[in-house]
XYZ file of C-alpha atoms in Angstrom:
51
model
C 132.732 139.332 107.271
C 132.412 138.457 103.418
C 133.158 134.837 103.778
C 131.545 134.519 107.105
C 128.019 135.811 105.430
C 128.427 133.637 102.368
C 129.033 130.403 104.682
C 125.410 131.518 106.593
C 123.727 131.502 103.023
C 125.247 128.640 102.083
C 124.221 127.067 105.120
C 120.503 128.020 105.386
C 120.589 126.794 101.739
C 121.431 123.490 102.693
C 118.771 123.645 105.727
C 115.716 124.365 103.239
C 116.649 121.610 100.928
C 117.064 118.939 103.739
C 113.378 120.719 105.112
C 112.539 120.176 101.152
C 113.491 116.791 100.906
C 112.604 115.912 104.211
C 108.268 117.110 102.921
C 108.720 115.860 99.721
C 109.614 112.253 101.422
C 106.590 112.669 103.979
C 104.235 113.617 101.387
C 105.272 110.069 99.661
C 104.931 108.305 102.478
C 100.928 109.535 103.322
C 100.394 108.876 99.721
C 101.840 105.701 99.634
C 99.508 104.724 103.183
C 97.104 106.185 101.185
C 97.019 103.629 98.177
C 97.409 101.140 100.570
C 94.450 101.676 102.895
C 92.066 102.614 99.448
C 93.678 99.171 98.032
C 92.487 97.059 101.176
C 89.388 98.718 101.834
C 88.553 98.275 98.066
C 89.468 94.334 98.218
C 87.890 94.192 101.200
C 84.701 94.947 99.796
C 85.302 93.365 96.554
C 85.353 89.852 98.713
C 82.485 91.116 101.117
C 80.235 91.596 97.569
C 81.584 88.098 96.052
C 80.144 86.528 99.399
């Protein structure tokens, strides 16, 4: 019963970290669309204003 209850733990251990990783990677992917849509937007009127 012991090992069997340490083996759950371990396992829903494992299960938040991949949910963990798996926000933390989202989270740097929106920022990273983020940048890049503020980045073209801002060029975009940086050329618009130069015209």
């Amino acid at each position: 019963m012991n090992g069997s209850m340490h083996g759950m733990m371990n396992g829903s251990m494992m299960y938040g970290m991949g949910w963990v990783m798996m926000l933390i990677c989202l989270l740097f992917t929106l920022l990273f669309f983020a940048v890049l849509v503020l980045t073209i937007m801002a060029l975009l009127k940086y050329l618009r204003d130069k015209n």
